[in-house]
Each structure stands twice: as structure tokens, then as C-alpha cells.
Tab-separated table of N, CA and C in Angstrom:
chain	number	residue	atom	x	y	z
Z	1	UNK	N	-31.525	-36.346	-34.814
Z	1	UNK	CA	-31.428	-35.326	-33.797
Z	1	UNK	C	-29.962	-35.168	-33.407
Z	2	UNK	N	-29.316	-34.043	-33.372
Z	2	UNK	CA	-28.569	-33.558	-32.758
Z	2	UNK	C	-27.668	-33.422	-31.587
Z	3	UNK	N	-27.521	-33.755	-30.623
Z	3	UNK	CA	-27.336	-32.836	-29.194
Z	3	UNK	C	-25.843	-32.207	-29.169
Z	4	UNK	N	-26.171	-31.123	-28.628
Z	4	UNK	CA	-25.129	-30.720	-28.326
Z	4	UNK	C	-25.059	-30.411	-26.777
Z	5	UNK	N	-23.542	-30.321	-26.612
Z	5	UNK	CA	-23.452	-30.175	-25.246
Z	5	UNK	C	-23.127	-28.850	-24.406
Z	6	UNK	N	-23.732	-28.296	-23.575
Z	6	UNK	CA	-24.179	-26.961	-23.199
Z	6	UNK	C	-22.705	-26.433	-23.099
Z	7	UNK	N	-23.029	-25.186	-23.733
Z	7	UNK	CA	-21.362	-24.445	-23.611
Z	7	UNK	C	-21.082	-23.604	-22.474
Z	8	UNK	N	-19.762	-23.940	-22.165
Z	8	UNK	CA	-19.167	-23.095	-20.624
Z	8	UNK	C	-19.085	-21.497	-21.435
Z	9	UNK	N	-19.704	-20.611	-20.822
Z	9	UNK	CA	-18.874	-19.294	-20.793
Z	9	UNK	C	-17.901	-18.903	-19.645
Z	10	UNK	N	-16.671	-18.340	-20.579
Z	10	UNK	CA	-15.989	-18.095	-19.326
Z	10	UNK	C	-16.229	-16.876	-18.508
Z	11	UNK	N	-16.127	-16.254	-17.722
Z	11	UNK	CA	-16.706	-15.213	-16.891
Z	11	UNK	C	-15.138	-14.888	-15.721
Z	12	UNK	N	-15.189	-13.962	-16.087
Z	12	UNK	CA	-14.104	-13.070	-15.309
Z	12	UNK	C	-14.554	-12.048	-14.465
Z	13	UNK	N	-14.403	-11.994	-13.019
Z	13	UNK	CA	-14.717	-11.048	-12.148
Z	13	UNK	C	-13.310	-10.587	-11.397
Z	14	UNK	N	-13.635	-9.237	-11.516
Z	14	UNK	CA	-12.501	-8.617	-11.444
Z	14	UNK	C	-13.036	-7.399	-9.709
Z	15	UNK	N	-12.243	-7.786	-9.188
Z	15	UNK	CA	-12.316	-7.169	-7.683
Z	15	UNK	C	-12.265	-5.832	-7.497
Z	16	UNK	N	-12.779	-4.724	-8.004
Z	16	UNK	CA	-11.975	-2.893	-7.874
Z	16	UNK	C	-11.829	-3.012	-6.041
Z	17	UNK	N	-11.060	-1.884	-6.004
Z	17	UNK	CA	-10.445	-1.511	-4.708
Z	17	UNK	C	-10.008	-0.021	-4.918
Z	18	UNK	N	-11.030	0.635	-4.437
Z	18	UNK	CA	-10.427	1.668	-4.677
Z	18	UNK	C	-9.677	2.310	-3.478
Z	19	UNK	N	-8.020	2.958	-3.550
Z	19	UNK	CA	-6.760	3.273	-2.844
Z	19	UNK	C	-6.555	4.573	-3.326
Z	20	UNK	N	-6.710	5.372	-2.024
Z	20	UNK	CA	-6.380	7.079	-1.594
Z	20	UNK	C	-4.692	6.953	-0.903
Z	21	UNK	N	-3.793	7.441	-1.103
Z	21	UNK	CA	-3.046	8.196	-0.389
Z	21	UNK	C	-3.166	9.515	0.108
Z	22	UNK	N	-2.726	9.848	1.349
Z	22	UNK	CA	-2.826	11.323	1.447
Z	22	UNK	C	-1.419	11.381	2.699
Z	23	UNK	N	-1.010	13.041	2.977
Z	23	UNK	CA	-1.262	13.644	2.230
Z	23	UNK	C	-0.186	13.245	0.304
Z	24	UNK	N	-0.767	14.082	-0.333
Z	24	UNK	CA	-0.462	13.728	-2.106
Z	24	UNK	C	1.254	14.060	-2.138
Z	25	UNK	N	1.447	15.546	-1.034
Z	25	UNK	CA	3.247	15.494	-0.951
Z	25	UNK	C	3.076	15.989	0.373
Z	26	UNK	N	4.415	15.484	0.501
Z	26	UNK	CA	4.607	16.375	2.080
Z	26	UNK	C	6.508	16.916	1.767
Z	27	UNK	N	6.252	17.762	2.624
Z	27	UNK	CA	7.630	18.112	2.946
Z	27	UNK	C	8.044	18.638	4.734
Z	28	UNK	N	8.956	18.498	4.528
Z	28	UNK	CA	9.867	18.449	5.569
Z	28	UNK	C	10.904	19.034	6.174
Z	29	UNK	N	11.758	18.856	7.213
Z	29	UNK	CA	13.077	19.462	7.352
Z	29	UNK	C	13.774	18.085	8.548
Z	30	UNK	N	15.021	17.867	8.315
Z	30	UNK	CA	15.669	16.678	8.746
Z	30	UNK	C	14.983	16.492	10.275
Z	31	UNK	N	15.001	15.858	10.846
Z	31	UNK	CA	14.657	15.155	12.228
Z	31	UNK	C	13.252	15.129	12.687
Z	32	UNK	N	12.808	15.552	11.697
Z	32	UNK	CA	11.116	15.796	11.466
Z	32	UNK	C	10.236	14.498	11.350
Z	33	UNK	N	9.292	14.080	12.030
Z	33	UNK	CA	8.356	13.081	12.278
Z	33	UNK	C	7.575	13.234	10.821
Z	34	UNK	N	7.330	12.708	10.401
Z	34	UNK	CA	6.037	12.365	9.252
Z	34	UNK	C	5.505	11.104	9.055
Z	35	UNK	N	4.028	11.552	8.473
Z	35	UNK	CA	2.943	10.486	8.238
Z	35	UNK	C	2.365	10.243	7.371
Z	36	UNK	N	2.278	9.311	6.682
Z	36	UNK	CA	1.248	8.890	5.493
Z	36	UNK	C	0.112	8.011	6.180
Z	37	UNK	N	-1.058	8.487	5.150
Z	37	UNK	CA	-2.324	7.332	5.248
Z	37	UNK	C	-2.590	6.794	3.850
Z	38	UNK	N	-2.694	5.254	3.895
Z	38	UNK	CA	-3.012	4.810	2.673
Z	38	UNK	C	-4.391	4.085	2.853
Z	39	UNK	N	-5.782	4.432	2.518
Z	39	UNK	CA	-6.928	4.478	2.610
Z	39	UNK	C	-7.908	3.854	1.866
Z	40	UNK	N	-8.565	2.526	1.749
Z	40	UNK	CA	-8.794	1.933	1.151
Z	40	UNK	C	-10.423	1.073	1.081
Z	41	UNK	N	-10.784	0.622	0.205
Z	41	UNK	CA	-11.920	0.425	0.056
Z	41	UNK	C	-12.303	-0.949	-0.156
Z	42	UNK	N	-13.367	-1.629	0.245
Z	42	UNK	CA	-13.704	-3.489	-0.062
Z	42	UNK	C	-12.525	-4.185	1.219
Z	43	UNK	N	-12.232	-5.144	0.859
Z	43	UNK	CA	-11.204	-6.198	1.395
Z	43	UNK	C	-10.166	-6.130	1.089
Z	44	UNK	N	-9.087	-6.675	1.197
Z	44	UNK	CA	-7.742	-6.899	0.695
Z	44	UNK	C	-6.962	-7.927	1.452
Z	45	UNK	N	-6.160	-8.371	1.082
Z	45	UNK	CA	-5.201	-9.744	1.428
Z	45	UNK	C	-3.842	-8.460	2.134
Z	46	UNK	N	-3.626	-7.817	1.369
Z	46	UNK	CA	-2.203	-7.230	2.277
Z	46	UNK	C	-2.118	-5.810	1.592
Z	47	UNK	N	-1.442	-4.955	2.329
Z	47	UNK	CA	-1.133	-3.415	1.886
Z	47	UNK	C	0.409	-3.390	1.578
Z	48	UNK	N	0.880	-3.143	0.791
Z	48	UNK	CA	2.223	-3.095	0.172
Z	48	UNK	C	2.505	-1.543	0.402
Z	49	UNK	N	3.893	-0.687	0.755
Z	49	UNK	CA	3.994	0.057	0.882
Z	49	UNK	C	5.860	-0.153	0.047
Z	50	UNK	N	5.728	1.235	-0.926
Z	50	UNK	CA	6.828	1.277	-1.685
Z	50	UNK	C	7.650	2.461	-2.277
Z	51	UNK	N	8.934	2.659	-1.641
Z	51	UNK	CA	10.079	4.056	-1.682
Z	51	UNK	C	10.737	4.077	-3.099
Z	52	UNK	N	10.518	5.422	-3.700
Z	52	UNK	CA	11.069	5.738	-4.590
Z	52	UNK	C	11.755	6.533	-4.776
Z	53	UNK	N	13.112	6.435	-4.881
Z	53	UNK	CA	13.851	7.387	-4.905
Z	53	UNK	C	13.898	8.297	-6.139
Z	54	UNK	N	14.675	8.882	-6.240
Z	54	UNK	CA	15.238	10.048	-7.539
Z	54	UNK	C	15.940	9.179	-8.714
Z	55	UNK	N	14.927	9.174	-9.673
Z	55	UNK	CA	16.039	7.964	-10.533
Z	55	UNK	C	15.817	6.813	-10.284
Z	56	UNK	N	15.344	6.330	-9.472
Z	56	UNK	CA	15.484	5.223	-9.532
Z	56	UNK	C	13.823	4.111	-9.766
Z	57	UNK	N	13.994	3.127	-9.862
Z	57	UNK	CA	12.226	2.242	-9.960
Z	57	UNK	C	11.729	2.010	-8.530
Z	58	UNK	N	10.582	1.969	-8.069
Z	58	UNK	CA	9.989	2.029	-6.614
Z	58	UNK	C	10.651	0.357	-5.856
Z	59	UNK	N	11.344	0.776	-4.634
Z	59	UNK	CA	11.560	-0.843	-4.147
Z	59	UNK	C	10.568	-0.699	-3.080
Z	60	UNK	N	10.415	-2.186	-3.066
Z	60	UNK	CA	9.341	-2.691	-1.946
Z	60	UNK	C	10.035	-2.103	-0.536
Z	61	UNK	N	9.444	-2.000	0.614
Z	61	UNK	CA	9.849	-1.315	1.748
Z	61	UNK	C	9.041	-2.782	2.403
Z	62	UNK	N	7.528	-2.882	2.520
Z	62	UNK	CA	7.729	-4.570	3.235
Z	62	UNK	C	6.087	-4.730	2.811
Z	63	UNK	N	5.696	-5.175	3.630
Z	63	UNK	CA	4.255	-6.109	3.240
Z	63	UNK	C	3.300	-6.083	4.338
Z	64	UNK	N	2.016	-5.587	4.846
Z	64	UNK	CA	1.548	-5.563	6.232
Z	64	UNK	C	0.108	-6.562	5.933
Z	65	UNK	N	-0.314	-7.538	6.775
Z	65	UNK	CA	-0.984	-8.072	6.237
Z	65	UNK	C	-2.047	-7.782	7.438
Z	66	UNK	N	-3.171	-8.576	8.049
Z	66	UNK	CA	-4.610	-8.179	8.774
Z	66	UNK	C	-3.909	-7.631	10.039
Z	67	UNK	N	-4.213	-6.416	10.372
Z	67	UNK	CA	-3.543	-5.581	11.855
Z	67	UNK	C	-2.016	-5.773	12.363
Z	68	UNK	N	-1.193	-5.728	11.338
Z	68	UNK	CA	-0.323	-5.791	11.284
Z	68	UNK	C	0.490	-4.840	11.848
Z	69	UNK	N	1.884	-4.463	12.675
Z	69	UNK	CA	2.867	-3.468	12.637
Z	69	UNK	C	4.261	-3.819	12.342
Z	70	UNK	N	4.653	-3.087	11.444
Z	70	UNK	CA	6.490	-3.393	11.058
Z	70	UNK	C	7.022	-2.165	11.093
Z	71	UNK	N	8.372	-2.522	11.442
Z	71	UNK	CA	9.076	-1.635	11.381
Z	71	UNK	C	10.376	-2.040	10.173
Z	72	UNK	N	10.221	-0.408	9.568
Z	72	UNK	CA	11.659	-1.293	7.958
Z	72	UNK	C	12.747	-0.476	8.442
Z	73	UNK	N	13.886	-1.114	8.580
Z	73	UNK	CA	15.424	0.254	8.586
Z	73	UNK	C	15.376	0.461	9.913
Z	74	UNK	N	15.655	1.777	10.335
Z	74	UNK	CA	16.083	2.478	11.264
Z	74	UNK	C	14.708	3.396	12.233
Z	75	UNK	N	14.231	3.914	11.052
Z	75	UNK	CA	12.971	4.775	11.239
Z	75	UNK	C	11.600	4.924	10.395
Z	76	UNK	N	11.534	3.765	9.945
Z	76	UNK	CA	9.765	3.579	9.027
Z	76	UNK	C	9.636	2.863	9.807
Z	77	UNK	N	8.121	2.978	10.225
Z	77	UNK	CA	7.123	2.436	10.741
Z	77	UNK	C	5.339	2.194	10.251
Z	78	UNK	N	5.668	0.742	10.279
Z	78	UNK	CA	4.216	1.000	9.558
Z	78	UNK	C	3.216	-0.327	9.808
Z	79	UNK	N	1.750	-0.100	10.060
Z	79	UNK	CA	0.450	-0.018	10.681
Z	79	UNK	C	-0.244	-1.067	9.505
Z	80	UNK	N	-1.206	-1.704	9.404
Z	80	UNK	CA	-2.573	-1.705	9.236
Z	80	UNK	C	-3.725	-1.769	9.884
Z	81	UNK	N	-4.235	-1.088	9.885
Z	81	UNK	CA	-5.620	-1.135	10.693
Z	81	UNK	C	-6.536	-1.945	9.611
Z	82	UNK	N	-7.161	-3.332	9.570
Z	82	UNK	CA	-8.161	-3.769	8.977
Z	82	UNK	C	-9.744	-2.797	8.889
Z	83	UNK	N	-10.077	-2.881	10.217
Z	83	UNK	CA	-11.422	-2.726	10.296
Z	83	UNK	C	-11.598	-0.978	10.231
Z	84	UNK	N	-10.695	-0.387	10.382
Z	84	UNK	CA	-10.621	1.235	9.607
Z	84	UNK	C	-10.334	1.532	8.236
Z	85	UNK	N	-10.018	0.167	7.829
Z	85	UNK	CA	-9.477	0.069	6.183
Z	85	UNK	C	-7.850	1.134	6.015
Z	86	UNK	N	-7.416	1.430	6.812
Z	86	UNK	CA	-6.064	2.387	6.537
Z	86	UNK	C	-4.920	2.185	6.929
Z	87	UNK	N	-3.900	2.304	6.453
Z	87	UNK	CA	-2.473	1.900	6.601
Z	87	UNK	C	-1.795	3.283	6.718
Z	88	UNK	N	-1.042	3.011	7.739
Z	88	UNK	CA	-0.155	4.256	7.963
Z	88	UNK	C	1.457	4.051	7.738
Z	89	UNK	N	2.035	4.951	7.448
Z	89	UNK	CA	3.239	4.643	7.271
Z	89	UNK	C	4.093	6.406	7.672
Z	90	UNK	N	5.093	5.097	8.627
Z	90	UNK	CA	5.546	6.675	9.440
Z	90	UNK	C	7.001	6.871	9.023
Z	91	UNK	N	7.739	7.916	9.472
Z	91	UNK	CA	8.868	8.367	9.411
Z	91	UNK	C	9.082	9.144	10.338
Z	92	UNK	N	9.900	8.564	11.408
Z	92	UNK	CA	10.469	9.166	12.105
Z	92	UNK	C	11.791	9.715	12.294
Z	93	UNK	N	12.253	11.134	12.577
Z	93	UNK	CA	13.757	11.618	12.484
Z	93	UNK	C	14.027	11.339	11.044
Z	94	UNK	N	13.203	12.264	9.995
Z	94	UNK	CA	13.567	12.083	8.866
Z	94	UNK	C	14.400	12.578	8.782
Z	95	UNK	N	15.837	11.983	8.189
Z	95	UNK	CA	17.193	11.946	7.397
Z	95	UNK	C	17.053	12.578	5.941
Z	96	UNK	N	17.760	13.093	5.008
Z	96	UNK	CA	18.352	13.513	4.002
Z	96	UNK	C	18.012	11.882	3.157
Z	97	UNK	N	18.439	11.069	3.281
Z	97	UNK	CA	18.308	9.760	2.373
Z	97	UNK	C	16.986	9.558	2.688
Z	98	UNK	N	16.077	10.132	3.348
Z	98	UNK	CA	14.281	9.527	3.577
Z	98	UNK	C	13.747	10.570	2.506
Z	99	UNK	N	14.547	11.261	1.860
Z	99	UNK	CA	13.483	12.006	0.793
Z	99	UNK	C	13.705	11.268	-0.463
Z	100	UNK	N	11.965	11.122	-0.739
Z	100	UNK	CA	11.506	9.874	-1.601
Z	100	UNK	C	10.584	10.169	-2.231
Z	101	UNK	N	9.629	9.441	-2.925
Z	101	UNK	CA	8.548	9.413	-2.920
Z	101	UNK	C	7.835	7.849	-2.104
Z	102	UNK	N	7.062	8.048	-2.159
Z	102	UNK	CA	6.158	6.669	-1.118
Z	102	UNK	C	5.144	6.186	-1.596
Z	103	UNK	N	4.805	5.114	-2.016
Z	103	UNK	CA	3.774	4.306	-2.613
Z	103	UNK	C	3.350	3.384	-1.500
Z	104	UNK	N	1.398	3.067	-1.900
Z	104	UNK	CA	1.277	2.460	-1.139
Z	104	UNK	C	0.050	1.658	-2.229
Z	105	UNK	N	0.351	0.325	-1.959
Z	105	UNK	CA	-0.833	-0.347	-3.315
Z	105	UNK	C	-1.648	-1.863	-2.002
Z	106	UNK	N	-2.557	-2.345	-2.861
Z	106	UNK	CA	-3.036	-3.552	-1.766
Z	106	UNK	C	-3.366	-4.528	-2.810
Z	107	UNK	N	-3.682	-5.410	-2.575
Z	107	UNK	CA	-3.665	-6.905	-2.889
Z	107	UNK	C	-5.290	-7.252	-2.750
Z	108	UNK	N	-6.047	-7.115	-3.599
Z	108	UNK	CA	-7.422	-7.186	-3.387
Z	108	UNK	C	-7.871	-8.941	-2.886
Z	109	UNK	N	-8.477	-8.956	-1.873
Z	109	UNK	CA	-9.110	-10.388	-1.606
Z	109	UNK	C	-10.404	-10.599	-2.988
């Protein structure tokens, strides 16, 4: 007789999260207030929010983790609301150097 010994399968579970930005563009004129919502689905460990300029690769702007508020620079401001699932990210007295693009990604729990 034989035995063998029972085989491990490995098993990978993979977390989706599904992440809305809105609005998709905005525009503006200098000293102008603006708002993003970054809108999200399941759990998450932290909301990452990230500026991209013209040319250039997206840099991190900062990290908001459970009901969090930061402020980056001079005039971003930015939110998580956990239990609404949405992150806001503001701009206030937008400047000439605040035109960007804006990313916002999360960190699935």
C-alpha cells in the first residue's frame, strides 16, 4: 500500500474594489475653488491621491487613511470619509501650477 500525503492547493483571493472618480475633467479659471470625489466600493486600508503634471509620471500628493483630513502644499485639501466610502480632494485658490491631472487609487483591505 501506498500513502500519499494530501496535497496543498494553493488558492489566491484577490480583493476587487471597485474606484469612480468624478467629476472625469474639470476646468477652471485661477483663484477658483475645486473638488474631486474619489468613490469607492468594499473596504480599503487607505485612499492614495496622485498629481500629474504635463510630461511628467503621477507623484504621490499624500495618503488618507480611516476619516482622515490632510492638507498637502499651500491649497489641497483632502478628506476621507470611511463610512460614505468617498474621498474628497479639494483645491482651493487654484493657481496656474494646480493645472494637472489628479488621481485617486486605494489600497484594498
Amino acid at each position: 500500500t501506498v500513502l500519499k500525503s494530501p496535497q496543498i492547493i494553493p488558492v489566491a483571493l484577490f480583493w476587487l474594489v471597485n474606484v469612480e472618480q468624478s467629476p472625469l475633467s474639470l476646468t477652471g479659471s485661477e483663484g477658483q475653488d475645486s473638488s474631486l470625489t474619489c468613490s469607492y466600493s468594499g473596504t480599503v486600508r487607505n485612499v492614495q491621491w496622485y498629481r500629474q503634471a504635463p510630461g511628467e509620471s503621477p507623484a504621490l500628493l499624500g495618503v488618507l487613511y480611516k476619516d482622515e483630513r490632510a492638507t498637502w502644499g499651500l491649497n489641497l485639501r483632502a478628506e476621507l470619509r470611511t463610512t460614505e466610502k468617498h474621498s474628497y480632494l479639494n483645491i482651493t485658490e487654484a493657481q496656474l501650477q494646480d493645472a494637472a491631472a489628479y488621481l485617486c487609487a486605494v489600497e484594498a483591505q
